[in-house]
Amino acid sequence: MKYLSKLQKMLDSGHFAVTAEIGPPKHAGAHSIRHHAQLLKNHVDATNITDSQTAIVRLSSIASGVHILDCGIEPIVQMTVRDRNRIAIQADLLGAYSLGMRNLLCLSGDHQQFGNHPTSKNVFDIDSMQLIYLMSRMRDEKKFFCGEEIKEYEPRFFIGAVANPFADPFEYRVDRLEKKIEAGAQFIQTQCIFDMERFERFMEMVRARGLDQRAHILAGVTPLKSWRAAKYIQTGVSGMIVPDSLVERLKNAADPKKEGIKVCIEQIKHIRENIKGIHGVHVMAIAWEEVVPEIVEKAGLYPRPQVEFNPEEND
Amino acid sequence: MIIAQQKNIQDIAAMVGDCKKVLLAGCGGCVTVCLSGGEKETEILAAALRLMKKQAGQPLATVTYTATRQCEPEFIPPMDELVRDVDAVISLACGVGVQYLAERYKDKWIVPAMDTMFAGGATGFGSWEEKCGLCGDCVLHRTGGICPVIRCSKSIMNGPCGGSQHGKCEISKEVDCAWQLIYDRMKALGRLSELTVIQPPKDWSKARDGGPRRILREDLIKG
């Protein structure tokens, strides 16, 4: 069996995967990316690299991916449909594949209003659903988005998508997840889970439809540094739910950062032990990448299984 | 209809800063209905400009004329006489009207008093909302009569995105999530299963991205 990426091999082999997120810097220096990659290298199976998240200009996800790959971690390139039309998306992804990227995560992207260029024009030529479908068709049928044949060297990405169980309408989130799997998504990373009860209800519906058998679902977790961060996410970020009990817990903690890490570890253990159908965790330690190794170790996910993968083997 | 709103008066005054006499040309079409560029608003703007320029020590003479519609060339010639002896024309029509004036009066300085906003309608007295993105490829039969192209801030065809919460869009609690509205309506109509179809990429060449659009009707041309 040929695998598209090390992450796919890990997941298909039944290992509980660990991915993390590295946010590229707001400048042209790669040292922070390389520093974080070195730090996470032995503790995660792959790292996402965000694509100008919250619409703030950052070093590109594909260029960051080159640095990460060079440090010995498999990157998951995030591609939003906010900034590029269908021509630029395809050109960039052909380039990304040629540079050794093998995992692709397809997203809409935060609206530019939230970023540092709120007067920019958004693109949204295609949407994330269409990107998933067109990239899987590019791999499986060797076709550009327009239908024209790719004569050779078609990019063969392991394709992922996101799901947000905390956005509305709640029941439709499962329909939309199914739609993404139908479109070609092979792995799913969820939005940060703080409301575990709602996530469990979501997963019940997912399992009832057998969706966990058709794609690898990785549960998203985020360690919080303070009760203010929790409050901000609760009130200021659309599509996120933070229970008051979590805000209070951080507020009452003697050392909120330690408590935040502790909460995150508890969440991972709970998800792994009690929620069926979850094939891994995705740790989004926003601007706090250095705590990931500790979280992975204390959650009992270290050492990571050794899976051999040669990115050239498909070429 | 086309919804337009007046620019800031300082900006309008600056466009005709060196003029002694101007014509303010109102429009009896959409901008009259949306209370921004009809006869009444034209007179008010003329009076405000005169007052402002007088206080600045640079008196400005104004004449006014409100065309039935500035977006149809046949309604423009009646203002030929008035245009002849002014230094500039300030049009209170949408961008279509301004361009027809500029086409007809080749040696005149023609400026817009309005920002042409969108195709939409009133949602209450004094409030208007965009309803149609003029995309040239209508999908309303697939989305319960609610336009995702213009009412979704990301123009998503397979929504809603992860930013939809409590029926509102991620960009503002004042903005309804178009896809929540679509979902609710399709559910009420018993047609939710239609939303599971993966909608293909849109043909934007029929929208503004294909250059100025034209319609040629052979049946009318041959007449």
Coordinates of C-alpha atoms in Angstrom, one line a residue:
Chain A
M1 CA 0.0 0.0 0.0
K2 CA 1.3 3.4 -1.0
Y3 CA 0.7 6.3 1.3
L4 CA 0.4 9.9 0.3
S5 CA 2.1 11.1 3.5
K6 CA 3.6 10.0 6.8
L7 CA 0.5 11.4 8.5
Q8 CA -1.7 9.2 6.4
K9 CA 0.4 6.2 7.1
M10 CA 0.3 6.9 10.8
L11 CA -3.5 7.4 10.8
D12 CA -4.3 4.4 8.5
S13 CA -2.1 2.2 10.7
G14 CA -4.4 3.0 13.6
H15 CA -2.0 5.1 15.6
F16 CA -3.5 8.0 17.7
A17 CA -1.9 10.9 15.8
V18 CA -0.6 14.2 17.3
T19 CA -0.4 17.3 15.2
A20 CA 0.4 20.8 16.3
E21 CA 0.2 24.3 14.8
I22 CA 3.0 26.7 14.0
G23 CA 2.1 30.3 13.3
P24 CA 4.6 31.9 10.9
P25 CA 6.0 35.3 11.9
K26 CA 5.1 38.8 10.7
H27 CA 8.4 39.2 9.0
A28 CA 10.8 37.5 6.6
G29 CA 13.0 35.7 9.1
A30 CA 12.6 32.0 9.5
H31 CA 14.4 31.5 12.8
S32 CA 11.2 31.3 14.9
I33 CA 9.7 28.7 12.5
R34 CA 12.8 26.6 12.7
H35 CA 13.1 27.1 16.4
H36 CA 9.5 25.8 16.9
A37 CA 10.0 23.0 14.5
Q38 CA 13.1 21.8 16.4
L39 CA 11.2 22.0 19.6
L40 CA 8.2 20.0 18.4
K41 CA 10.2 17.6 16.2
N42 CA 10.1 14.6 18.4
H43 CA 6.7 15.2 20.0
V44 CA 4.3 15.6 17.0
D45 CA 3.7 13.7 13.8
A46 CA 3.1 16.7 11.6
T47 CA 2.6 20.4 12.1
N48 CA 0.0 22.7 10.5
I49 CA 1.3 26.0 9.1
T50 CA -1.3 28.6 9.1
D51 CA -2.1 30.7 6.0
S52 CA -2.1 34.3 7.2
Q53 CA -4.4 33.4 10.0
T54 CA -7.0 36.0 11.2
A55 CA -6.1 37.7 7.8
I56 CA -2.9 39.1 9.2
V57 CA 0.0 39.1 6.7
R58 CA 2.6 36.5 7.7
L59 CA 5.4 34.5 6.1
S60 CA 3.6 32.2 3.7
S61 CA 2.5 28.7 4.7
I62 CA 4.2 27.0 1.8
A63 CA 7.5 28.8 2.4
S64 CA 7.2 28.0 6.1
G65 CA 6.6 24.4 5.1
V66 CA 10.0 24.3 3.4
H67 CA 11.7 25.3 6.6
I68 CA 9.7 22.8 8.7
L69 CA 10.4 20.0 6.3
D70 CA 14.1 20.9 6.4
C71 CA 14.0 20.6 10.2
G72 CA 12.6 17.0 9.9
I73 CA 8.8 17.5 10.5
E74 CA 6.1 16.8 8.0
P75 CA 4.2 20.0 7.3
I76 CA 0.4 20.3 6.8
V77 CA 0.0 23.2 4.4
Q78 CA -3.1 25.3 5.2
M79 CA -4.6 26.8 2.1
T80 CA -7.4 29.4 2.4
V81 CA -9.6 30.5 -0.4
R82 CA -9.6 34.1 0.8
D83 CA -6.6 35.4 -0.9
R84 CA -6.1 33.5 -4.1
N85 CA -8.3 32.8 -7.1
R86 CA -8.4 29.3 -8.7
I87 CA -5.3 30.1 -10.8
A88 CA -3.1 31.1 -7.9
I89 CA -4.3 28.3 -5.7
Q90 CA -3.4 25.7 -8.3
A91 CA 0.0 27.3 -9.1
D92 CA 0.9 27.5 -5.4
L93 CA -0.1 23.9 -4.7
L94 CA 1.8 22.6 -7.7
G95 CA 4.8 24.4 -6.3
A96 CA 4.1 23.2 -2.7
Y97 CA 4.1 19.6 -3.9
S98 CA 7.3 20.1 -5.9
L99 CA 8.9 21.3 -2.7
G100 CA 7.9 18.2 -0.8
M101 CA 4.6 19.2 0.9
R102 CA 2.3 16.2 1.1
N103 CA -0.5 17.2 3.4
L104 CA -3.0 19.9 2.5
L105 CA -5.7 21.4 4.8
C106 CA -8.4 23.3 2.9
L107 CA -10.2 26.2 4.6
S108 CA -12.3 29.3 3.9
G109 CA -10.1 31.6 5.9
D110 CA -11.0 34.3 8.4
H111 CA -12.6 37.4 6.8
Q112 CA -10.1 40.2 6.0
Q113 CA -12.0 42.5 8.3
F114 CA -10.3 40.9 11.3
G115 CA -6.8 41.4 10.0
N116 CA -4.3 44.1 9.4
H117 CA -5.5 44.9 5.9
P118 CA -9.3 45.4 6.4
T119 CA -9.6 47.4 3.2
S120 CA -8.3 44.6 1.0
K121 CA -10.4 42.8 -1.6
N122 CA -11.3 39.3 -0.7
V123 CA -11.2 36.6 -3.4
F124 CA -13.5 33.7 -2.4
D125 CA -13.4 32.7 -6.1
I126 CA -14.1 29.1 -4.9
D127 CA -15.1 27.9 -1.5
S128 CA -13.4 25.4 0.8
M129 CA -15.8 22.6 -0.2
Q130 CA -14.9 23.1 -3.9
L131 CA -11.2 23.3 -3.1
I132 CA -11.4 19.8 -1.4
Y133 CA -13.3 18.4 -4.3
L134 CA -11.1 19.9 -7.0
M135 CA -7.8 18.9 -5.3
S136 CA -8.9 15.4 -4.8
R137 CA -10.0 15.3 -8.5
M138 CA -6.6 16.7 -9.5
R139 CA -5.0 13.8 -7.7
D140 CA -7.4 11.0 -8.7
E141 CA -8.3 12.1 -12.2
K142 CA -5.3 14.2 -13.1
K143 CA -7.3 17.2 -14.0
F144 CA -6.9 20.9 -13.4
F145 CA -9.9 22.7 -11.9
C146 CA -11.1 23.6 -15.4
G147 CA -11.1 19.9 -16.4
E148 CA -8.0 20.1 -18.6
E149 CA -5.7 17.0 -18.3
I150 CA -2.5 17.2 -16.3
K151 CA -0.1 15.2 -18.4
E152 CA 2.3 14.2 -15.7
Y153 CA 3.4 14.9 -12.1
E154 CA -0.1 15.6 -10.8
P155 CA 0.1 16.7 -7.1
R156 CA -0.9 13.9 -4.8
F157 CA -1.9 15.5 -1.5
F158 CA -3.3 13.8 1.6
I159 CA -6.3 16.1 1.8
G160 CA -7.8 17.5 5.0
A161 CA -10.6 19.8 6.0
V162 CA -11.8 21.5 9.2
A163 CA -15.1 21.1 11.1
N164 CA -16.5 23.4 13.7
P165 CA -19.0 21.6 16.0
F166 CA -19.4 24.9 17.9
A167 CA -20.8 27.0 15.0
D168 CA -24.4 27.0 14.0
P169 CA -26.8 25.5 12.9
F170 CA -25.6 22.7 15.1
E171 CA -27.2 19.7 13.4
Y172 CA -26.1 21.0 10.0
R173 CA -22.5 20.8 11.1
V174 CA -22.6 17.1 10.7
D175 CA -24.3 17.3 7.3
R176 CA -21.5 19.7 6.2
L177 CA -18.8 17.4 7.6
E178 CA -20.3 14.6 5.5
K179 CA -20.4 16.9 2.5
K180 CA -16.7 17.6 3.0
I181 CA -15.9 13.9 3.2
E182 CA -18.0 13.3 0.0
A183 CA -16.0 16.1 -1.6
G184 CA -12.8 14.1 -0.8
A185 CA -11.6 15.1 2.7
Q186 CA -9.5 12.3 4.2
F187 CA -8.7 13.8 7.5
I188 CA -10.6 16.4 9.6
Q189 CA -9.2 18.8 12.2
T190 CA -11.8 20.3 14.5
Q191 CA -12.1 23.8 15.9
C192 CA -10.7 24.2 19.5
I193 CA -12.9 22.2 21.9
F194 CA -13.8 23.8 25.2
D195 CA -17.4 22.7 25.4
M196 CA -16.8 18.9 25.8
E197 CA -20.5 18.1 26.2
R198 CA -21.4 19.7 22.9
F199 CA -18.5 18.0 21.2
E200 CA -19.6 14.6 22.5
R201 CA -23.1 15.2 21.1
F202 CA -21.5 16.1 17.8
M203 CA -19.5 12.9 17.8
E204 CA -22.5 10.8 18.6
M205 CA -24.2 12.1 15.4
V206 CA -20.9 11.6 13.5
R207 CA -20.6 8.0 14.6
A208 CA -24.3 7.3 13.9
R209 CA -23.6 8.2 10.3
G210 CA -20.3 6.3 10.2
L211 CA -18.4 9.4 9.3
D212 CA -15.6 8.5 11.7
Q213 CA -15.0 5.4 9.5
R214 CA -14.7 7.4 6.4
A215 CA -12.2 10.1 7.5
H216 CA -9.7 10.4 10.3
I217 CA -11.0 13.0 12.8
L218 CA -8.5 14.8 14.9
A219 CA -9.9 16.7 17.9
G220 CA -8.6 20.3 18.2
V221 CA -7.4 21.5 21.6
T222 CA -5.9 24.8 22.8
P223 CA -4.2 25.5 26.1
L224 CA -5.3 28.8 27.5
K225 CA -2.9 31.2 29.2
S226 CA -5.3 33.2 31.3
W227 CA -9.0 33.7 32.1
R228 CA -8.9 36.8 30.0
A229 CA -7.9 34.7 26.9
A230 CA -10.8 32.4 27.7
K231 CA -13.2 35.3 28.1
Y232 CA -12.0 36.9 24.9
I233 CA -12.7 33.6 22.9
Q234 CA -16.0 33.3 24.7
T235 CA -17.3 36.7 23.8
G236 CA -15.1 38.0 20.9
V237 CA -14.6 35.1 18.5
S238 CA -17.6 33.9 16.4
G239 CA -18.1 30.2 16.3
M240 CA -16.4 29.4 19.6
I241 CA -18.0 28.2 22.8
V242 CA -16.2 28.5 26.2
P243 CA -18.1 27.4 29.2
D244 CA -18.2 29.8 32.2
S245 CA -16.8 27.0 34.4
L246 CA -13.6 27.1 32.4
V247 CA -13.3 30.9 32.7
E248 CA -13.8 30.6 36.5
R249 CA -11.3 27.7 36.8
L250 CA -8.6 29.8 35.2
K251 CA -9.6 32.9 37.2
N252 CA -9.3 31.0 40.5
A253 CA -6.0 29.3 39.6
A254 CA -2.9 30.3 41.5
D255 CA -0.9 29.8 38.3
P256 CA -3.3 30.3 35.4
K257 CA -0.7 29.2 32.8
K258 CA -0.1 25.9 34.6
E259 CA -3.8 25.5 35.0
G260 CA -4.4 26.1 31.3
I261 CA -1.9 23.4 30.4
K262 CA -3.5 21.0 33.0
V263 CA -6.9 21.6 31.5
C264 CA -5.6 20.8 28.0
I265 CA -4.0 17.6 29.2
E266 CA -7.2 16.5 30.9
Q267 CA -9.1 17.3 27.7
I268 CA -6.8 15.1 25.6
K269 CA -7.0 12.2 28.0
H270 CA -10.8 12.5 28.2
I271 CA -11.1 12.6 24.4
R272 CA -8.8 9.7 23.9
E273 CA -10.3 7.5 26.6
N274 CA -14.0 8.3 26.3
I275 CA -14.9 9.6 22.8
K276 CA -15.0 6.9 20.2
G277 CA -14.2 7.8 16.6
I278 CA -11.4 10.2 17.3
H279 CA -8.1 9.3 15.7
G280 CA -5.8 12.0 17.0
V281 CA -5.4 15.4 18.5
H282 CA -4.5 18.7 17.0
V283 CA -2.8 21.0 19.5
M284 CA -3.3 24.7 18.6
A285 CA -1.1 26.4 21.2
I286 CA -1.6 29.9 19.8
A287 CA 1.7 31.9 20.1
W288 CA 2.6 29.4 22.8
E289 CA 4.2 26.5 20.8
E290 CA 6.8 25.8 23.5
V291 CA 4.3 24.1 25.8
V292 CA 3.3 21.5 23.3
P293 CA 6.0 18.9 24.2
E294 CA 5.0 19.1 27.9
I295 CA 1.3 18.6 27.0
V296 CA 2.1 15.7 24.7
E297 CA 4.3 14.0 27.3
K298 CA 1.9 14.5 30.2
A299 CA -1.1 13.4 28.1
G300 CA 0.7 10.0 27.7
L301 CA 1.3 10.5 24.0
Y302 CA 5.1 10.4 24.1
P303 CA 7.2 8.8 22.7
R304 CA 5.6 9.0 19.3
P305 CA 5.4 5.8 17.2
Q306 CA 8.1 5.7 14.6
V307 CA 6.6 5.5 11.1
E308 CA 8.9 5.4 8.1
F309 CA 7.8 7.4 5.1
N310 CA 9.7 8.4 2.0
P311 CA 8.1 11.4 0.3
E312 CA 9.7 10.4 -3.0
E313 CA 8.1 7.0 -3.1
N314 CA 5.0 8.2 -4.9
D315 CA 6.9 10.1 -7.5
Chain B
M1 CA -33.1 49.4 -7.3
I2 CA -29.8 51.1 -7.2
I3 CA -29.0 52.4 -3.7
A4 CA -26.6 55.4 -3.5
Q5 CA -25.6 57.8 -0.8
Q6 CA -24.2 61.3 -1.0
K7 CA -20.6 61.9 -0.5
N8 CA -19.3 64.2 2.3
I9 CA -20.1 67.8 1.3
Q10 CA -16.4 68.9 1.8
D11 CA -15.4 66.3 -0.7
I12 CA -18.0 67.4 -3.2
A13 CA -17.0 71.1 -2.7
A14 CA -13.3 70.2 -3.3
M15 CA -14.1 68.6 -6.7
V16 CA -15.4 72.0 -7.9
G17 CA -13.0 74.1 -5.9
D18 CA -12.1 76.5 -8.8
C19 CA -15.6 76.8 -10.2
K20 CA -17.8 80.0 -10.1
K21 CA -21.0 78.4 -11.3
V22 CA -22.2 74.8 -11.3
L23 CA -25.2 72.8 -12.3
L24 CA -26.5 70.2 -9.8
A25 CA -28.2 67.5 -11.8
G26 CA -30.6 65.3 -9.8
C27 CA -32.2 62.1 -11.0
G28 CA -35.8 61.0 -10.8
G29 CA -35.0 57.3 -10.7
C30 CA -33.6 55.1 -7.9
V31 CA -31.9 57.9 -6.0
T32 CA -35.2 59.7 -5.7
V33 CA -36.8 56.6 -4.2
C34 CA -33.9 56.0 -1.8
L35 CA -34.0 59.7 -0.8
S36 CA -30.4 60.6 -1.8
G37 CA -30.3 62.3 -5.2
G38 CA -33.8 63.4 -6.2
E39 CA -35.2 66.9 -6.7
K40 CA -35.4 67.7 -3.0
E41 CA -31.9 66.5 -2.2
T42 CA -30.5 68.3 -5.2
E43 CA -32.0 71.7 -3.9
I44 CA -30.7 71.0 -0.4
L45 CA -27.2 70.2 -1.6
A46 CA -27.1 73.3 -3.9
A47 CA -28.1 75.5 -0.9
A48 CA -25.6 73.9 1.4
L49 CA -22.8 74.3 -1.2
R50 CA -23.6 78.0 -1.7
L51 CA -23.6 78.7 2.0
M52 CA -20.4 76.9 2.5
K53 CA -18.6 78.6 -0.3
K54 CA -20.0 82.0 0.7
Q55 CA -18.6 81.6 4.2
A56 CA -15.3 80.6 2.7
G57 CA -15.3 83.9 0.7
Q58 CA -15.6 82.2 -2.7
P59 CA -19.2 82.6 -3.6
L60 CA -20.6 79.9 -5.9
A61 CA -23.6 80.3 -8.2
T62 CA -25.8 77.2 -8.7
V63 CA -28.5 76.1 -11.0
T64 CA -30.4 72.8 -10.6
Y65 CA -32.2 70.4 -12.9
T66 CA -33.6 66.9 -12.1
A67 CA -33.8 64.6 -15.1
T68 CA -36.5 61.9 -15.3
R69 CA -33.7 59.4 -15.3
Q70 CA -30.0 60.1 -16.0
C71 CA -29.4 56.4 -16.9
E72 CA -31.2 56.8 -20.2
P73 CA -29.6 59.2 -22.8
E74 CA -32.9 60.5 -24.1
F75 CA -33.6 62.3 -20.8
I76 CA -30.3 64.2 -20.8
P77 CA -30.6 66.7 -23.8
P78 CA -33.2 68.9 -21.9
M79 CA -30.3 70.1 -19.7
D80 CA -28.1 71.2 -22.6
E81 CA -29.0 74.9 -22.2
L82 CA -28.2 74.9 -18.5
V83 CA -24.9 73.0 -19.0
R84 CA -23.7 75.6 -21.5
D85 CA -22.8 78.4 -19.1
V86 CA -21.6 76.5 -16.0
D87 CA -18.0 75.5 -15.1
A88 CA -19.0 72.1 -13.9
V89 CA -21.9 69.7 -13.4
I90 CA -22.4 67.8 -10.1
S91 CA -24.4 64.7 -10.8
L92 CA -26.6 63.3 -8.0
A93 CA -27.3 60.2 -10.1
C94 CA -25.7 56.8 -9.7
G95 CA -22.5 56.1 -11.6
V96 CA -24.4 55.3 -14.8
G97 CA -25.8 58.8 -14.9
V98 CA -22.5 60.5 -14.3
Q99 CA -21.0 58.6 -17.2
Y100 CA -23.8 59.5 -19.6
L101 CA -23.3 63.2 -18.7
A102 CA -19.6 62.9 -19.3
E103 CA -20.2 61.3 -22.6
R104 CA -22.6 64.0 -23.8
Y105 CA -20.8 67.0 -22.5
K106 CA -17.3 66.3 -23.6
D107 CA -15.8 69.7 -22.8
K108 CA -17.4 69.9 -19.3
W109 CA -16.0 69.0 -15.9
I110 CA -18.5 66.4 -14.6
V111 CA -18.2 65.1 -11.0
P112 CA -20.2 62.6 -8.9
A113 CA -22.0 63.8 -5.7
M114 CA -22.8 60.2 -4.9
D115 CA -21.2 56.9 -3.9
T116 CA -23.2 54.2 -5.8
M117 CA -23.6 51.5 -3.2
F118 CA -25.6 48.4 -4.3
A119 CA -28.7 46.8 -5.7
G120 CA -31.1 46.4 -2.9
G121 CA -34.1 47.9 -1.1
A122 CA -35.4 49.5 2.1
T123 CA -35.6 47.4 5.2
G124 CA -37.3 50.2 7.2
F125 CA -37.6 53.9 7.1
G126 CA -34.1 55.2 6.6
S127 CA -32.4 51.9 6.2
W128 CA -31.5 50.0 3.1
E129 CA -29.8 46.6 2.5
E130 CA -28.0 45.0 -0.4
K131 CA -29.9 42.0 -1.8
C132 CA -28.4 41.2 -5.2
G133 CA -24.8 40.9 -6.2
L134 CA -25.6 41.3 -9.9
C135 CA -23.4 38.2 -10.6
G136 CA -25.1 37.3 -13.9
D137 CA -25.6 33.7 -12.8
C138 CA -28.5 33.5 -10.4
V139 CA -28.5 30.7 -7.8
L140 CA -31.6 31.7 -5.8
H141 CA -33.5 28.6 -6.9
R142 CA -30.9 26.5 -5.1
T143 CA -30.7 28.6 -1.9
G144 CA -34.2 29.2 -0.9
G145 CA -34.5 32.6 -2.4
I146 CA -31.7 34.0 -0.3
C147 CA -28.5 35.2 -2.1
P148 CA -25.3 33.7 -0.8
V149 CA -23.2 35.6 -3.3
I150 CA -23.9 38.9 -1.7
R151 CA -25.4 38.2 1.6
C152 CA -22.6 35.8 2.7
S153 CA -19.5 37.9 3.4
K154 CA -17.4 35.1 1.8
S155 CA -19.8 34.4 -1.0
I156 CA -19.7 30.7 0.0
M157 CA -21.7 28.4 -2.2
N158 CA -21.5 25.5 0.2
G159 CA -22.0 27.2 3.6
P160 CA -22.2 28.1 6.3
C161 CA -18.5 28.6 7.3
G162 CA -17.3 28.0 10.8
G163 CA -17.9 31.6 11.8
S164 CA -21.7 31.3 11.9
Q165 CA -23.1 31.6 15.4
H166 CA -26.5 32.4 16.8
G167 CA -27.7 33.2 13.3
K168 CA -25.1 35.9 12.8
C169 CA -22.0 36.3 10.6
E170 CA -18.5 36.3 12.0
I171 CA -17.9 39.8 10.8
S172 CA -20.6 41.4 12.9
K173 CA -23.5 40.7 15.2
E174 CA -25.5 43.1 13.1
V175 CA -25.1 40.9 10.0
D176 CA -27.4 37.8 9.6
C177 CA -25.6 34.7 8.4
A178 CA -27.1 34.1 5.0
W179 CA -26.5 30.4 5.2
Q180 CA -28.4 30.2 8.5
L181 CA -31.3 31.9 6.7
I182 CA -30.9 29.5 3.8
Y183 CA -30.8 26.5 6.1
D184 CA -33.8 27.6 8.0
R185 CA -35.8 28.2 4.9
M186 CA -34.8 25.0 3.1
K187 CA -35.6 23.1 6.3
A188 CA -39.1 24.7 6.6
L189 CA -39.7 23.8 2.9
G190 CA -38.6 20.2 3.5
R191 CA -35.8 20.6 1.0
L192 CA -32.7 20.3 3.2
S193 CA -31.4 17.3 1.2
E194 CA -30.8 19.7 -1.7
L195 CA -28.1 21.4 0.4
T196 CA -26.0 18.2 0.5
V197 CA -25.2 18.6 -3.2
I198 CA -21.7 20.0 -3.7
Q199 CA -22.2 23.2 -5.6
P200 CA -19.6 23.7 -8.3
P201 CA -17.4 26.8 -8.6
K202 CA -19.3 29.8 -9.9
D203 CA -18.8 31.2 -13.4
W204 CA -17.5 34.7 -12.4
S205 CA -17.0 35.6 -16.1
K206 CA -20.7 36.5 -16.1
A207 CA -20.0 38.9 -13.2
R208 CA -17.9 42.0 -13.2
D209 CA -14.7 39.9 -13.7
G210 CA -15.4 39.5 -17.4
G211 CA -15.1 43.2 -18.2
P212 CA -18.1 45.5 -18.9
R213 CA -21.1 43.2 -19.5
R214 CA -23.3 43.6 -22.5
I215 CA -26.6 42.1 -23.5
L216 CA -27.5 41.8 -27.1
R217 CA -31.1 40.9 -27.9
E218 CA -31.4 39.8 -31.5
D219 CA -35.2 39.8 -31.3
L220 CA -35.2 43.5 -30.5
I221 CA -32.3 44.5 -32.7
K222 CA -33.9 43.0 -35.8
G223 CA -37.3 44.2 -34.6

